[in-house]
Amino acid sequence: DGGITQSPKYLFRKEGQNVTLSCEQNLNHDAMYWYRQDPGQGLRLIYYSQIVNDFQKGDIAEGYSVSREKKESFPLTVTSAQKNPTAFYLCASTQGIGGQETQYFGPGTRLLVL
Amino acid sequence: AQSVAQPEDQVNVAEGNPLTVKCTYSVSGNPYLFWYVQYPNRGLQFLLKYITGDNLVKGSYGFEAEFNKSQTSFHLKKPSALVSDSALYFCAVRDISGYALNFGKGTSLLVTP
């Protein structure tokens, strides 16, 4: 988990509320990723960013938004449009964008709906 | 499309015995293959990867994996299991043109004393 921090560790969302998950890395990595983990489903890609001020949708982007204003930061907002947000959210980064690059993960944020 | 399959939801092994966690993949072209381990309520930790070269890849904590192109497999192995190896293991694949990883559903490894 070293080098990538995620906060908070637990987050509670009320109906109709937008919430933002923080992801910061001090590895000087170019690319960053957000995944959602549900039991028995593995990890699914929400968004990824290869460079500052640019990002692309992953497989399950609906109901989520991101920004990449700084190289070290890639916050994820879970909007009210996401009807089933309860999950474990993982942020990752890679030094470059080549296929051989290793992804390193943060410790995760668990989002629960009140 | 690229994908991986982990056919076993759970693997049970006695401490000291060898362990194998299975993974098969499907990609167009040459694959980049990865294994990660996850402990409860933690992020994923990188174990090893296959890029090219030797089919037997050695990684962290005594784990190794064998790349088999003809069988499109990348099974994770360890000669002697420890109770502390009990965790959730994920196989992942990326093809040369891809960016993010495609993960399997995970295999829960339980090592009993």
XYZ file of N, CA, C and O in Angstrom, chain B residues 24-108:
340
model
N -6.668 -19.050 -16.164
C -6.559 -19.146 -17.614
C -6.916 -17.797 -18.204
O -7.671 -17.023 -17.610
N -6.387 -17.503 -19.370
C -6.571 -16.179 -19.948
C -7.002 -16.270 -21.396
O -6.834 -17.297 -22.056
N -7.517 -15.144 -21.883
C -7.892 -15.018 -23.283
C -7.555 -13.608 -23.733
O -8.092 -12.634 -23.197
N -6.629 -13.499 -24.676
C -6.259 -12.204 -25.244
C -5.925 -12.401 -26.720
O -5.631 -13.503 -27.154
N -5.968 -11.304 -27.436
C -5.459 -11.326 -28.805
C -4.009 -10.892 -28.745
O -3.692 -9.863 -28.176
N -3.135 -11.699 -29.262
C -1.726 -11.361 -29.202
C -1.081 -11.850 -27.916
O -1.616 -12.687 -27.196
N 0.077 -11.296 -27.624
C 0.815 -11.715 -26.433
C 0.272 -11.029 -25.177
O 0.008 -9.840 -25.181
N 0.145 -11.793 -24.105
C -0.437 -11.225 -22.885
C 0.612 -10.734 -21.904
O 1.737 -11.215 -21.877
N 0.194 -9.785 -21.089
C 0.909 -9.443 -19.873
C 0.040 -9.955 -18.731
O -1.124 -9.578 -18.626
N 0.607 -10.799 -17.865
C -0.173 -11.478 -16.835
C 0.347 -11.134 -15.451
O 1.561 -11.044 -15.251
N -0.563 -10.977 -14.509
C -0.221 -10.520 -13.171
C -0.949 -11.365 -12.120
O -2.065 -11.838 -12.359
N -0.318 -11.489 -10.951
C -0.979 -12.043 -9.776
C -0.876 -11.031 -8.635
O 0.193 -10.451 -8.403
N -2.023 -10.885 -7.949
C -2.097 -10.026 -6.782
C -2.696 -10.818 -5.625
O -3.478 -11.758 -5.825
N -2.405 -10.376 -4.401
C -2.992 -10.963 -3.205
C -3.681 -9.852 -2.406
O -3.209 -8.706 -2.384
N -4.810 -10.194 -1.795
C -5.550 -9.223 -0.991
C -5.904 -9.839 0.356
O -6.543 -10.885 0.427
N -5.495 -9.157 1.422
C -5.902 -9.524 2.761
C -7.162 -8.756 3.128
O -7.440 -7.708 2.538
N -7.952 -9.229 4.087
C -9.249 -8.615 4.382
C -9.184 -7.112 4.599
O -8.331 -6.615 5.335
N -10.062 -6.407 3.906
C -10.193 -4.955 4.013
C -8.896 -4.205 3.697
O -8.644 -3.127 4.252
N -8.107 -4.764 2.820
C -6.866 -4.130 2.400
C -6.838 -3.993 0.885
O -7.617 -4.611 0.158
N -5.908 -3.195 0.394
C -5.708 -3.093 -1.037
C -4.999 -4.323 -1.579
O -4.633 -5.223 -0.832
N -4.815 -4.357 -2.896
C -4.146 -5.490 -3.531
C -2.637 -5.299 -3.482
O -2.129 -4.192 -3.704
N -1.934 -6.404 -3.202
C -0.479 -6.382 -3.208
C 0.031 -7.168 -4.407
O -0.416 -8.288 -4.655
N 0.946 -6.596 -5.139
C 1.529 -7.228 -6.313
C 2.414 -8.407 -5.899
O 3.250 -8.281 -5.001
N 2.229 -9.556 -6.571
C 3.056 -10.732 -6.299
C 4.089 -10.972 -7.404
O 5.273 -11.164 -7.122
N 3.622 -11.012 -8.643
C 4.522 -11.284 -9.762
C 3.826 -10.987 -11.070
O 2.614 -10.802 -11.105
N 4.635 -10.951 -12.141
C 4.071 -10.726 -13.470
C 4.885 -11.456 -14.522
O 6.093 -11.696 -14.351
N 4.211 -11.797 -15.616
C 4.860 -12.359 -16.801
C 4.764 -11.330 -17.923
O 3.669 -10.886 -18.280
N 5.924 -10.996 -18.457
C 5.968 -10.074 -19.602
C 6.453 -10.831 -20.836
O 5.798 -10.860 -21.872
N 7.613 -11.419 -20.703
C 8.186 -12.214 -21.784
C 9.338 -13.002 -21.202
O 9.722 -12.808 -20.056
N 9.878 -13.953 -21.967
C 11.047 -14.671 -21.498
C 10.698 -15.984 -20.830
O 9.820 -16.719 -21.289
N 11.359 -16.281 -19.711
C 11.186 -17.557 -19.024
C 9.731 -17.775 -18.636
O 9.072 -16.866 -18.129
N 9.282 -19.001 -18.857
C 7.887 -19.313 -18.535
C 7.645 -19.404 -17.036
O 6.509 -19.276 -16.587
N 8.681 -19.658 -16.254
C 8.538 -19.732 -14.799
C 8.962 -18.384 -14.213
O 10.108 -17.962 -14.339
N 8.010 -17.739 -13.561
C 8.253 -16.419 -12.990
C 8.275 -16.535 -11.469
O 7.364 -17.116 -10.880
N 9.286 -15.979 -10.853
C 9.365 -15.996 -9.391
C 8.950 -14.637 -8.844
O 9.281 -13.584 -9.424
N 8.237 -14.666 -7.712
C 7.736 -13.426 -7.162
C 7.981 -13.311 -5.672
O 8.874 -13.939 -5.123
N 7.138 -12.515 -5.046
C 7.285 -12.232 -3.620
C 6.796 -13.395 -2.762
O 5.966 -14.188 -3.200
N 7.314 -13.465 -1.542
C 6.857 -14.397 -0.505
C 6.959 -15.862 -0.926
O 6.195 -16.697 -0.452
N 7.874 -16.197 -1.830
C 8.079 -17.574 -2.241
C 7.121 -18.073 -3.305
O 7.153 -19.251 -3.655
N 6.287 -17.197 -3.826
C 5.359 -17.591 -4.884
C 6.039 -17.593 -6.251
O 6.975 -16.838 -6.491
N 5.527 -18.428 -7.122
C 5.961 -18.470 -8.503
C 4.769 -18.808 -9.377
O 3.736 -19.273 -8.887
N 4.901 -18.538 -10.661
C 3.817 -18.842 -11.594
C 4.409 -19.340 -12.889
O 5.476 -18.895 -13.313
N 3.682 -20.243 -13.505
C 4.151 -20.839 -14.763
C 3.249 -20.402 -15.910
O 2.038 -20.664 -15.903
N 3.842 -19.770 -16.876
C 3.124 -19.348 -18.080
C 3.123 -20.493 -19.079
O 4.179 -21.042 -19.420
N 1.950 -20.869 -19.544
C 1.819 -21.945 -20.520
C 0.992 -21.424 -21.687
O -0.229 -21.293 -21.600
N 1.682 -21.118 -22.779
C 0.994 -20.496 -23.911
C 0.022 -21.447 -24.591
O -1.075 -21.042 -24.989
N 0.385 -22.698 -24.710
C -0.485 -23.650 -25.402
C -1.779 -23.899 -24.635
O -2.831 -24.125 -25.232
N -1.704 -23.854 -23.317
C -2.893 -24.050 -22.494
C -3.500 -22.727 -22.042
O -4.489 -22.737 -21.299
N -2.938 -21.628 -22.466
C -3.359 -20.270 -22.066
C -3.594 -20.202 -20.565
O -4.650 -19.754 -20.095
N -2.597 -20.652 -19.811
C -2.727 -20.667 -18.362
C -1.568 -19.944 -17.698
O -0.491 -19.795 -18.293
N -1.815 -19.523 -16.476
C -0.794 -18.828 -15.681
C -1.077 -19.150 -14.224
O -1.503 -18.318 -13.439
N -0.822 -20.366 -13.833
C -1.148 -20.844 -12.492
C -0.123 -20.371 -11.464
O 1.082 -20.408 -11.717
N -0.622 -19.985 -10.308
C 0.212 -19.535 -9.195
C 0.549 -20.735 -8.316
O -0.333 -21.539 -8.005
N 1.811 -20.807 -7.892
C 2.239 -21.966 -7.111
C 3.148 -21.552 -5.972
O 3.790 -20.492 -6.016
N 3.185 -22.422 -4.971
C 4.133 -22.258 -3.867
C 4.460 -23.648 -3.351
O 3.547 -24.444 -3.117
N 5.722 -23.969 -3.152
C 6.107 -25.332 -2.765
C 5.598 -25.747 -1.385
O 5.282 -26.912 -1.176
N 5.523 -24.800 -0.447
C 5.143 -25.139 0.911
C 4.274 -24.008 1.473
O 4.762 -22.910 1.727
N 2.993 -24.286 1.677
C 2.053 -23.246 2.088
C 2.198 -22.903 3.571
O 2.503 -23.770 4.402
N 1.941 -21.631 3.873
C 1.920 -21.143 5.248
C 0.503 -20.693 5.601
O -0.253 -20.243 4.730
N 0.175 -20.778 6.880
C -1.140 -20.301 7.316
C -1.333 -18.829 6.927
O -2.418 -18.400 6.536
N -0.251 -18.074 6.991
C -0.307 -16.647 6.657
C -0.540 -16.387 5.167
O -0.774 -15.239 4.774
N -0.478 -17.423 4.341
C -0.799 -17.264 2.913
C -2.303 -17.200 2.674
O -2.746 -16.896 1.559
N -3.079 -17.492 3.682
C -4.541 -17.455 3.546
C -4.984 -16.042 3.190
O -4.736 -15.091 3.934
N -5.627 -15.907 2.037
C -6.012 -14.591 1.512
C -6.786 -14.800 0.220
O -7.037 -15.937 -0.199
N -7.137 -13.694 -0.419
C -7.825 -13.717 -1.711
C -6.810 -13.406 -2.806
O -6.064 -12.426 -2.700
N -6.761 -14.240 -3.821
C -5.767 -14.101 -4.884
C -6.454 -13.776 -6.205
O -7.439 -14.411 -6.586
N -5.895 -12.780 -6.890
C -6.447 -12.334 -8.165
C -5.422 -12.483 -9.271
O -4.271 -12.068 -9.134
N -5.880 -13.037 -10.379
C -5.121 -13.063 -11.617
C -5.629 -11.929 -12.497
O -6.831 -11.602 -12.472
N -4.749 -11.316 -13.271
C -5.162 -10.211 -14.133
C -4.372 -10.258 -15.429
O -3.243 -10.758 -15.476
N -4.962 -9.717 -16.471
C -4.332 -9.726 -17.799
C -4.477 -8.362 -18.458
O -5.448 -7.644 -18.227
N -3.480 -8.016 -19.235
C -3.547 -6.825 -20.076
C -2.898 -7.178 -21.391
O -1.829 -7.795 -21.405
N -3.535 -6.818 -22.496
C -2.864 -7.052 -23.764
C -2.005 -5.845 -24.120
O -2.033 -4.824 -23.446
N -1.241 -5.973 -25.168
C -0.246 -4.956 -25.496
C -0.883 -3.590 -25.744
O -0.323 -2.558 -25.440
N -2.096 -3.589 -26.272
C -2.738 -2.320 -26.601
C -3.582 -1.769 -25.470
O -4.127 -0.673 -25.586
N -3.703 -2.523 -24.381
C -4.592 -2.114 -23.308
C -3.919 -1.221 -22.289
O -2.703 -1.075 -22.265
N -4.721 -0.634 -21.431
C -4.210 0.227 -20.385
C -4.506 -0.357 -19.012
O -3.628 -0.615 -18.237
N -5.768 -0.544 -18.715
C -6.125 -1.074 -17.407
C -6.088 -2.599 -17.431
O -6.064 -3.234 -18.478
N -6.100 -3.157 -16.236
C -6.074 -4.603 -16.088
C -7.481 -5.178 -16.084
O -8.413 -4.555 -15.577
N -7.619 -6.381 -16.618
C -8.848 -7.157 -16.468
C -8.595 -8.240 -15.428
O -7.689 -9.070 -15.607
N -9.391 -8.228 -14.366
C -9.182 -9.136 -13.251
C -10.121 -10.324 -13.300
O -11.259 -10.215 -13.765
N -9.636 -11.462 -12.787
C -10.527 -12.571 -12.509
C -11.346 -12.273 -11.277
O -11.169 -11.248 -10.619
N -12.247 -13.204 -10.947
C -13.146 -12.986 -9.814
C -12.495 -13.280 -8.478
O -13.081 -13.017 -7.427
N -11.298 -13.839 -8.511
C -10.583 -14.105 -7.282
C -10.770 -15.526 -6.783
O -11.816 -16.155 -7.003
N -9.743 -16.025 -6.118
C -9.776 -17.340 -5.487
C -9.370 -17.178 -4.030
O -8.320 -16.601 -3.741
N -10.208 -17.664 -3.145
C -9.910 -17.586 -1.720
C -9.073 -18.794 -1.323
O -9.484 -19.947 -1.510
